[in-house]
Amino acid sequence: MIDVVLGIETSCDETSAAVLVRDGPRPELASLVILSQDIHTVFGGVVPELASRAHLTAIGPVVDQALKQAGIPLDAVDAIAVTAGPGLVGSLLVGVCYAKALAAAGDKALIGVHHLEAHIFAPTIEHPDLEPPFVALIVSGGHTLLLDVPQWGRYRVLGETRDDAAGEAFDKVASMLELGYPGGPPIEHLATQGSDRFDLPRPMLGQGFDFSFSGLKTAVLHTVRGGVDLDADKADIAASFQAAVFDVLTGKTRAAVEQTGYGTVVLGGGVACSRALAMHMARHLTGLARVTVAQPRLNADNAAMIARAGWFHLDQGERSDLYLEADARMPWPGLERQPRLSSSRPRS
Ligand code: KG4
Ligand code: ZN
């Protein structure tokens, strides 16, 4: 029986480790350490080579700290769950090699985890009763995915972005507004001081479940270059851009809820750190579905969600062997792309 899982996440620019321990039938979070790499802020984005070097320096101390905070010696760890992909290959390699070494040396179980699947598990750490079926919206720096989740381990793609991811759009618009990287938090903050007075497009709203954010990004660029006073108008541009993104995300999620008849929506990924998005979504789904979102620390990249997704797969009897590889474009196990929706599905 697996009672203690050590999670490791190094897919991008956070080095993170976490410990989950069995509490009755459920896993409970005993510790979570996240070390964010500041170095990338001066470059306006993540520099892969610098990220992997920083992971190399940090991984040992971060894992040690997570075990120490949990009060659990390495010997007591039953299994290691590690992000195997998708992500930056050099960064992934650091975590995967470290996890394999720990598993081999201590004769522990090993499980490679898909980073995006882990984002869906994040809210279950605080809301252990959360169970499918639900609609999941994963919005991160690299992905925008709307999913029908009929049960854990099965994910049907309803829609995804055709160009930029939602978080990527936030980062690019933040750069136009000279707000630094990552762009989501300063845009969310600035938007509270502005109003949605620029008439920006809501791309593909009302047209199926796919997303497109590059046209919106270009519309912001035209606005910025079109003679606005950036200092005076920055907050209104941020508010207008954020409102346009939220209208699209919310509109399509609402349509997915109406089509599936599910009563729960799960938000995940870095953009779901935005309280403004969670509130906007909850407001527009009132009476239709409950919106569940983890606290920001569990939504941004972290090892607790990796340990939690690994826990699920370990519980299913799955194991990775020591041939586990870091895979920058790792296929998502259980992901189906063909639509399977019937309007006769009962509301949960
Ligand atoms: O999931 P994540 O931490 O890393 C990836 O796997 O991509 O997502 C990072 C993304 C960045 O694009 C960042 O700007 C965005 O999440 N983000 C936000 C907020 N906080 C982070 N976007 C909008 N509002 C926020 N408050
Ligand atoms: Zn992520």
Short mmCIF file of C-alpha atoms and ligand atoms in Angstrom, two decimals:
data_model
loop_
_atom_site.label_atom_id
_atom_site.label_comp_id
_atom_site.label_asym_id
_atom_site.label_seq_id
_atom_site.Cartn_x
_atom_site.Cartn_y
_atom_site.Cartn_z
CA MET A 1 0.00 0.00 0.00
CA ILE A 2 1.24 3.48 -0.88
CA ASP A 3 1.02 5.75 2.18
CA VAL A 4 3.56 8.47 1.44
CA VAL A 5 4.19 10.06 -1.97
CA LEU A 6 6.94 12.57 -2.74
CA GLY A 7 6.01 14.82 -5.71
CA ILE A 8 8.58 16.60 -7.88
CA GLU A 9 7.85 19.33 -10.47
CA THR A 10 10.46 20.98 -12.71
CA SER A 11 8.65 21.39 -16.04
CA CYS A 12 9.18 25.13 -16.44
CA ASP A 13 10.57 27.76 -14.05
CA GLU A 14 9.41 26.50 -10.66
CA THR A 15 11.39 23.93 -8.72
CA SER A 16 8.91 22.26 -6.40
CA ALA A 17 8.59 19.27 -4.07
CA ALA A 18 5.67 18.12 -1.94
CA VAL A 19 4.75 15.28 0.37
CA LEU A 20 1.30 13.65 0.48
CA VAL A 21 0.45 11.21 3.27
CA ARG A 22 -2.48 8.83 3.58
CA ASP A 23 -5.22 10.01 5.90
CA GLY A 24 -7.83 7.25 5.85
CA PRO A 25 -8.73 6.66 2.21
CA ARG A 26 -7.47 10.09 1.17
CA PRO A 27 -4.15 11.78 0.63
CA GLU A 28 -3.41 14.82 2.76
CA LEU A 29 -0.83 17.49 1.96
CA ALA A 30 1.99 17.32 4.53
CA SER A 31 4.31 19.87 2.87
CA LEU A 32 4.80 21.92 -0.27
CA VAL A 33 7.93 23.86 -1.24
CA ILE A 34 7.99 26.04 -4.39
CA LEU A 35 11.08 27.90 -5.50
CA SER A 36 10.29 30.33 -8.34
CA GLN A 37 13.17 31.37 -10.55
CA ASP A 38 13.41 35.19 -10.63
CA ILE A 39 16.18 35.23 -13.22
CA HIS A 40 13.68 35.14 -16.12
CA THR A 41 11.97 38.42 -15.23
CA VAL A 42 14.82 40.46 -16.72
CA PHE A 43 14.50 38.56 -20.02
CA GLY A 44 10.72 38.97 -20.30
CA GLY A 45 10.16 35.20 -20.49
CA VAL A 46 11.60 31.87 -19.49
CA VAL A 47 15.10 31.14 -20.86
CA PRO A 48 15.22 27.32 -21.06
CA GLU A 49 18.97 26.92 -20.52
CA LEU A 50 18.92 29.12 -17.42
CA ALA A 51 15.83 27.30 -16.11
CA SER A 52 17.43 23.86 -16.26
CA ARG A 53 20.62 25.11 -14.60
CA ALA A 54 18.61 26.70 -11.79
CA HIS A 55 16.65 23.44 -11.30
CA LEU A 56 19.94 21.54 -10.98
CA THR A 57 21.07 23.82 -8.18
CA ALA A 58 17.72 23.85 -6.40
CA ILE A 59 16.31 20.34 -6.69
CA GLY A 60 18.26 18.72 -3.83
CA PRO A 61 17.61 21.42 -1.22
CA VAL A 62 13.95 21.79 -2.29
CA VAL A 63 13.28 18.05 -1.87
CA ASP A 64 15.14 18.02 1.47
CA GLN A 65 13.10 20.99 2.67
CA ALA A 66 9.79 19.36 1.68
CA LEU A 67 10.69 16.19 3.62
CA LYS A 68 11.83 18.24 6.61
CA GLN A 69 8.65 20.33 6.66
CA ALA A 70 6.55 17.17 6.48
CA GLY A 71 8.62 15.62 9.29
CA ILE A 72 9.07 12.53 7.14
CA PRO A 73 12.43 10.87 6.44
CA LEU A 74 13.22 9.80 2.88
CA ASP A 75 13.14 6.17 4.05
CA ALA A 76 9.42 6.51 4.83
CA VAL A 77 8.55 7.64 1.28
CA ASP A 78 6.80 4.83 -0.64
CA ALA A 79 6.64 6.39 -4.09
CA ILE A 80 7.99 9.28 -6.15
CA ALA A 81 5.68 11.09 -8.58
CA VAL A 82 7.43 13.33 -11.07
CA THR A 83 6.35 15.52 -13.99
CA ALA A 84 7.51 13.66 -17.10
CA GLY A 85 6.01 16.20 -19.56
CA PRO A 86 4.98 18.34 -21.30
CA GLY A 87 7.38 21.19 -20.64
CA LEU A 88 10.94 22.33 -21.31
CA VAL A 89 12.96 19.20 -21.91
CA GLY A 90 16.08 20.37 -20.07
CA SER A 91 14.00 21.34 -17.04
CA LEU A 92 11.97 18.12 -17.08
CA LEU A 93 15.16 16.08 -17.29
CA VAL A 94 16.40 17.43 -13.96
CA GLY A 95 13.27 16.31 -12.10
CA VAL A 96 12.97 12.98 -13.90
CA CYS A 97 16.63 12.05 -13.34
CA TYR A 98 16.44 13.07 -9.68
CA ALA A 99 13.24 11.08 -9.16
CA LYS A 100 14.65 8.00 -10.88
CA ALA A 101 17.81 8.16 -8.75
CA LEU A 102 15.77 8.41 -5.53
CA ALA A 103 13.49 5.57 -6.63
CA ALA A 104 16.39 3.31 -7.67
CA ALA A 105 18.52 3.99 -4.60
CA GLY A 106 15.64 3.55 -2.13
CA ASP A 107 13.74 0.83 -4.02
CA LYS A 108 10.63 3.02 -4.21
CA ALA A 109 7.76 3.04 -6.67
CA LEU A 110 7.99 5.62 -9.47
CA ILE A 111 5.25 7.27 -11.51
CA GLY A 112 5.65 9.78 -14.34
CA VAL A 113 2.87 12.37 -14.34
CA HIS A 114 1.38 14.48 -17.15
CA HIS A 115 1.60 18.12 -16.07
CA LEU A 116 -1.82 19.16 -17.42
CA GLU A 117 -3.64 16.22 -15.88
CA ALA A 118 -2.08 17.29 -12.57
CA HIS A 119 -3.56 20.80 -12.96
CA ILE A 120 -7.04 19.17 -12.92
CA PHE A 121 -6.25 17.32 -9.71
CA ALA A 122 -5.06 20.49 -7.90
CA PRO A 123 -8.46 21.50 -6.42
CA THR A 124 -8.96 18.02 -4.92
CA ILE A 125 -6.19 18.73 -2.40
CA GLU A 126 -8.45 21.26 -0.66
CA HIS A 127 -11.75 19.80 -1.86
CA PRO A 128 -11.31 16.03 -1.46
CA ASP A 129 -14.98 15.43 -2.25
CA LEU A 130 -14.60 16.83 -5.76
CA GLU A 131 -15.52 14.04 -8.18
CA PRO A 132 -16.30 13.88 -11.90
CA PRO A 133 -18.31 14.31 -13.96
CA PHE A 134 -17.39 17.94 -14.54
CA VAL A 135 -16.28 20.41 -17.16
CA ALA A 136 -12.62 21.43 -16.75
CA LEU A 137 -11.03 24.57 -18.14
CA ILE A 138 -7.22 24.44 -18.08
CA VAL A 139 -5.72 27.85 -18.76
CA SER A 140 -1.95 28.13 -18.46
CA GLY A 141 0.99 29.78 -20.17
CA GLY A 142 1.14 27.03 -22.77
CA HIS A 143 -2.39 25.63 -23.00
CA THR A 144 -6.07 26.52 -23.18
CA LEU A 145 -8.19 23.39 -22.99
CA LEU A 146 -11.89 22.87 -22.38
CA LEU A 147 -12.55 19.28 -21.29
CA ASP A 148 -15.42 16.96 -20.56
CA VAL A 149 -14.24 14.83 -17.60
CA PRO A 150 -16.67 11.92 -17.16
CA GLN A 151 -14.40 10.18 -14.63
CA TRP A 152 -10.85 10.52 -13.26
CA GLY A 153 -8.39 9.35 -15.88
CA ARG A 154 -10.69 10.09 -18.86
CA TYR A 155 -10.63 13.46 -20.53
CA ARG A 156 -12.48 14.43 -23.71
CA VAL A 157 -11.35 17.55 -25.50
CA LEU A 158 -14.25 19.87 -26.27
CA GLY A 159 -12.11 22.77 -27.41
CA GLU A 160 -8.59 24.16 -27.38
CA THR A 161 -6.73 27.20 -28.59
CA ARG A 162 -5.89 27.47 -32.26
CA ASP A 163 -3.01 29.87 -31.60
CA ASP A 164 -1.89 31.57 -28.37
CA ALA A 165 -2.74 30.15 -24.96
CA ALA A 166 -4.69 32.41 -22.59
CA GLY A 167 -1.70 32.88 -20.26
CA GLU A 168 0.56 33.60 -23.22
CA ALA A 169 -1.84 36.37 -24.30
CA PHE A 170 -1.68 37.85 -20.78
CA ASP A 171 2.14 37.74 -20.91
CA LYS A 172 2.33 39.36 -24.36
CA VAL A 173 -0.17 42.10 -23.54
CA ALA A 174 1.67 42.76 -20.26
CA SER A 175 4.85 43.20 -22.26
CA MET A 176 3.08 45.75 -24.56
CA LEU A 177 1.94 47.60 -21.44
CA GLU A 178 5.47 47.40 -19.97
CA LEU A 179 4.28 45.44 -16.95
CA GLY A 180 6.98 42.76 -16.86
CA TYR A 181 6.81 38.96 -16.78
CA PRO A 182 4.75 36.98 -15.90
CA GLY A 183 1.97 39.22 -17.11
CA GLY A 184 -1.16 37.80 -15.49
CA PRO A 185 -0.77 39.15 -11.94
CA PRO A 186 0.03 42.80 -12.89
CA ILE A 187 -2.80 42.85 -15.45
CA GLU A 188 -5.25 41.51 -12.85
CA HIS A 189 -4.08 44.16 -10.39
CA LEU A 190 -4.17 47.04 -12.90
CA ALA A 191 -7.58 45.98 -14.22
CA THR A 192 -9.10 46.69 -10.80
CA GLN A 193 -8.22 50.36 -11.36
CA GLY A 194 -9.55 50.57 -14.92
CA SER A 195 -12.74 50.12 -16.89
CA ASP A 196 -13.67 48.07 -19.94
CA ARG A 197 -13.96 51.08 -22.26
CA PHE A 198 -11.88 49.92 -25.25
CA ASP A 199 -13.99 47.97 -27.66
CA LEU A 200 -11.89 44.81 -28.00
CA PRO A 201 -13.04 41.69 -29.89
CA ARG A 202 -14.30 38.49 -28.20
CA PRO A 203 -12.73 36.05 -30.73
CA MET A 204 -14.77 32.95 -31.64
CA LEU A 205 -17.33 33.59 -28.93
CA GLY A 206 -20.49 31.72 -29.91
CA GLN A 207 -18.58 29.70 -32.50
CA GLY A 208 -17.97 26.27 -31.04
CA PHE A 209 -15.57 25.39 -28.26
CA ASP A 210 -12.20 26.31 -29.78
CA PHE A 211 -10.35 29.46 -28.72
CA SER A 212 -8.19 32.01 -30.50
CA PHE A 213 -6.35 34.80 -28.71
CA SER A 214 -3.86 36.09 -31.27
CA GLY A 215 -6.38 38.47 -32.91
CA LEU A 216 -7.24 39.94 -29.52
CA LYS A 217 -3.53 40.41 -28.81
CA THR A 218 -3.13 42.21 -32.14
CA ALA A 219 -6.16 44.39 -31.36
CA VAL A 220 -4.46 45.44 -28.10
CA LEU A 221 -1.26 46.19 -30.05
CA HIS A 222 -3.20 48.45 -32.47
CA THR A 223 -4.81 50.18 -29.50
CA VAL A 224 -1.44 50.74 -27.81
CA ARG A 225 0.11 52.06 -31.05
CA GLY A 226 -2.98 54.01 -31.99
CA GLY A 227 -2.11 57.14 -30.05
CA VAL A 228 -3.25 56.30 -26.54
CA ASP A 229 -1.42 57.83 -23.61
CA LEU A 230 0.01 54.62 -22.18
CA ASP A 231 0.45 55.97 -18.66
CA ALA A 232 -3.07 57.34 -18.46
CA ASP A 233 -4.83 54.54 -20.35
CA LYS A 234 -2.91 51.49 -19.16
CA ALA A 235 -5.44 50.46 -16.53
CA ASP A 236 -8.37 50.76 -18.96
CA ILE A 237 -6.51 48.72 -21.60
CA ALA A 238 -5.71 46.04 -19.00
CA ALA A 239 -9.36 45.98 -17.86
CA SER A 240 -10.64 45.82 -21.44
CA PHE A 241 -8.25 43.02 -22.40
CA GLN A 242 -9.01 41.00 -19.28
CA ALA A 243 -12.76 41.43 -19.79
CA ALA A 244 -12.48 40.20 -23.39
CA VAL A 245 -10.51 37.07 -22.36
CA PHE A 246 -12.87 36.33 -19.48
CA ASP A 247 -15.98 36.78 -21.65
CA VAL A 248 -14.62 34.20 -24.10
CA LEU A 249 -13.48 31.72 -21.44
CA THR A 250 -16.73 32.04 -19.53
CA GLY A 251 -19.00 31.97 -22.58
CA LYS A 252 -17.50 28.74 -23.88
CA THR A 253 -17.42 27.11 -20.44
CA ARG A 254 -21.09 27.99 -20.00
CA ALA A 255 -21.89 26.44 -23.38
CA ALA A 256 -20.00 23.28 -22.32
CA VAL A 257 -22.02 23.11 -19.09
CA GLU A 258 -25.26 23.52 -21.02
CA GLN A 259 -24.27 20.82 -23.48
CA THR A 260 -23.03 18.26 -20.93
CA GLY A 261 -25.58 19.02 -18.22
CA TYR A 262 -22.81 18.77 -15.62
CA GLY A 263 -23.23 20.74 -12.42
CA THR A 264 -19.53 21.39 -11.70
CA VAL A 265 -16.78 23.36 -13.40
CA VAL A 266 -13.13 22.94 -12.42
CA LEU A 267 -10.70 25.75 -13.25
CA GLY A 268 -6.99 24.92 -13.38
CA GLY A 269 -3.65 26.24 -14.59
CA GLY A 270 -1.76 29.45 -13.85
CA VAL A 271 -4.46 31.80 -15.24
CA ALA A 272 -6.89 30.26 -12.73
CA CYS A 273 -4.78 32.01 -10.04
CA SER A 274 -6.84 35.05 -11.03
CA ARG A 275 -9.54 35.64 -8.40
CA ALA A 276 -11.16 37.92 -10.96
CA LEU A 277 -11.58 34.98 -13.37
CA ALA A 278 -13.05 32.70 -10.68
CA MET A 279 -15.53 35.43 -9.70
CA HIS A 280 -16.45 36.23 -13.31
CA MET A 281 -17.00 32.52 -14.02
CA ALA A 282 -19.05 31.94 -10.85
CA ARG A 283 -21.23 34.99 -11.61
CA HIS A 284 -22.02 33.80 -15.13
CA LEU A 285 -22.71 30.22 -14.06
CA THR A 286 -24.94 31.05 -11.12
CA GLY A 287 -27.78 28.54 -10.91
CA LEU A 288 -26.14 26.40 -13.59
CA ALA A 289 -22.90 25.04 -12.13
CA ARG A 290 -20.62 25.31 -9.10
CA VAL A 291 -17.13 26.62 -9.90
CA THR A 292 -14.26 24.90 -8.08
CA VAL A 293 -10.79 26.37 -8.12
CA ALA A 294 -7.75 25.75 -5.96
CA GLN A 295 -5.94 28.49 -4.06
CA PRO A 296 -3.26 30.25 -6.19
CA ARG A 297 -0.34 28.32 -4.65
CA LEU A 298 -1.91 25.07 -5.89
CA ASN A 299 -2.90 26.48 -9.29
CA ALA A 300 0.46 27.79 -10.33
CA ASP A 301 3.01 25.08 -11.11
CA ASN A 302 3.62 23.06 -7.95
CA ALA A 303 4.54 19.54 -6.84
CA ALA A 304 1.45 18.96 -4.67
CA MET A 305 -0.72 18.53 -7.78
CA ILE A 306 1.92 16.22 -9.28
CA ALA A 307 1.92 14.06 -6.14
CA ARG A 308 -1.91 14.05 -6.15
CA ALA A 309 -2.22 12.98 -9.80
CA GLY A 310 0.54 10.41 -9.20
CA TRP A 311 -1.40 9.13 -6.17
CA PHE A 312 -4.41 8.46 -8.40
CA HIS A 313 -2.37 6.47 -10.93
CA LEU A 314 -0.45 4.58 -8.22
CA ASP A 315 -3.79 3.67 -6.65
CA GLN A 316 -4.79 2.21 -10.04
CA GLY A 317 -1.73 -0.05 -9.81
CA GLU A 318 0.25 1.89 -12.43
CA ARG A 319 4.03 2.23 -12.14
CA SER A 320 6.76 3.74 -14.32
CA ASP A 321 10.05 1.94 -14.68
CA LEU A 322 13.54 3.38 -14.65
CA TYR A 323 13.32 3.90 -18.43
CA LEU A 324 10.92 6.78 -17.75
CA GLU A 325 11.91 9.68 -20.01
CA ALA A 326 11.36 13.40 -19.93
CA ASP A 327 9.06 14.12 -22.88
CA ALA A 328 8.60 17.76 -23.89
CA ARG A 329 5.49 16.82 -25.91
CA MET A 330 4.25 13.98 -23.74
CA PRO A 331 0.90 12.61 -24.90
CA TRP A 332 -1.78 12.89 -22.24
CA PRO A 333 -2.87 9.42 -21.11
CA GLY A 334 -6.66 9.13 -21.19
CA LEU A 335 -7.15 12.17 -23.45
CA GLU A 336 -9.66 11.68 -26.26
CA ARG A 337 -10.24 14.12 -29.03
CA GLN A 338 -13.44 12.81 -30.60
CA PRO A 339 -16.59 14.46 -29.25
CA ARG A 340 -18.92 12.32 -27.14
CA LEU A 341 -21.73 14.46 -25.99
CA SER A 342 -25.37 13.59 -25.65
CA SER A 343 -27.97 16.05 -24.53
CA SER A 344 -29.71 13.27 -22.62
CA ARG A 345 -26.95 13.03 -20.00
CA PRO A 346 -28.37 13.59 -16.51
CA ARG A 347 -27.34 16.65 -14.55
CA SER A 348 -25.00 15.74 -11.68
O1 KG4 B 1 0.31 26.86 -15.22
P1 KG4 B 1 1.35 27.92 -15.16
O2 KG4 B 1 1.88 28.33 -13.80
O3 KG4 B 1 2.59 27.54 -16.03
C1 KG4 B 1 2.42 26.82 -17.22
O4 KG4 B 1 2.34 25.56 -17.14
O5 KG4 B 1 2.28 27.51 -18.26
O6 KG4 B 1 0.76 29.22 -15.91
C2 KG4 B 1 1.52 30.41 -16.05
C3 KG4 B 1 0.64 31.45 -16.71
C4 KG4 B 1 1.41 32.71 -17.12
O7 KG4 B 1 1.11 32.99 -18.47
C5 KG4 B 1 0.86 33.78 -16.19
O8 KG4 B 1 0.86 35.09 -16.76
C6 KG4 B 1 -0.55 33.28 -15.94
O9 KG4 B 1 -0.40 31.87 -15.81
N1 KG4 B 1 -1.13 33.86 -14.72
C7 KG4 B 1 -2.21 34.66 -14.71
C8 KG4 B 1 -2.40 35.08 -13.37
N2 KG4 B 1 -1.44 34.48 -12.61
C9 KG4 B 1 -0.67 33.74 -13.46
N3 KG4 B 1 -3.01 35.08 -15.71
C10 KG4 B 1 -4.02 35.92 -15.39
N4 KG4 B 1 -4.25 36.39 -14.13
C11 KG4 B 1 -3.47 35.99 -13.09
N5 KG4 B 1 -3.70 36.46 -11.85
ZN ZN B 2 1.28 24.51 -15.46
#
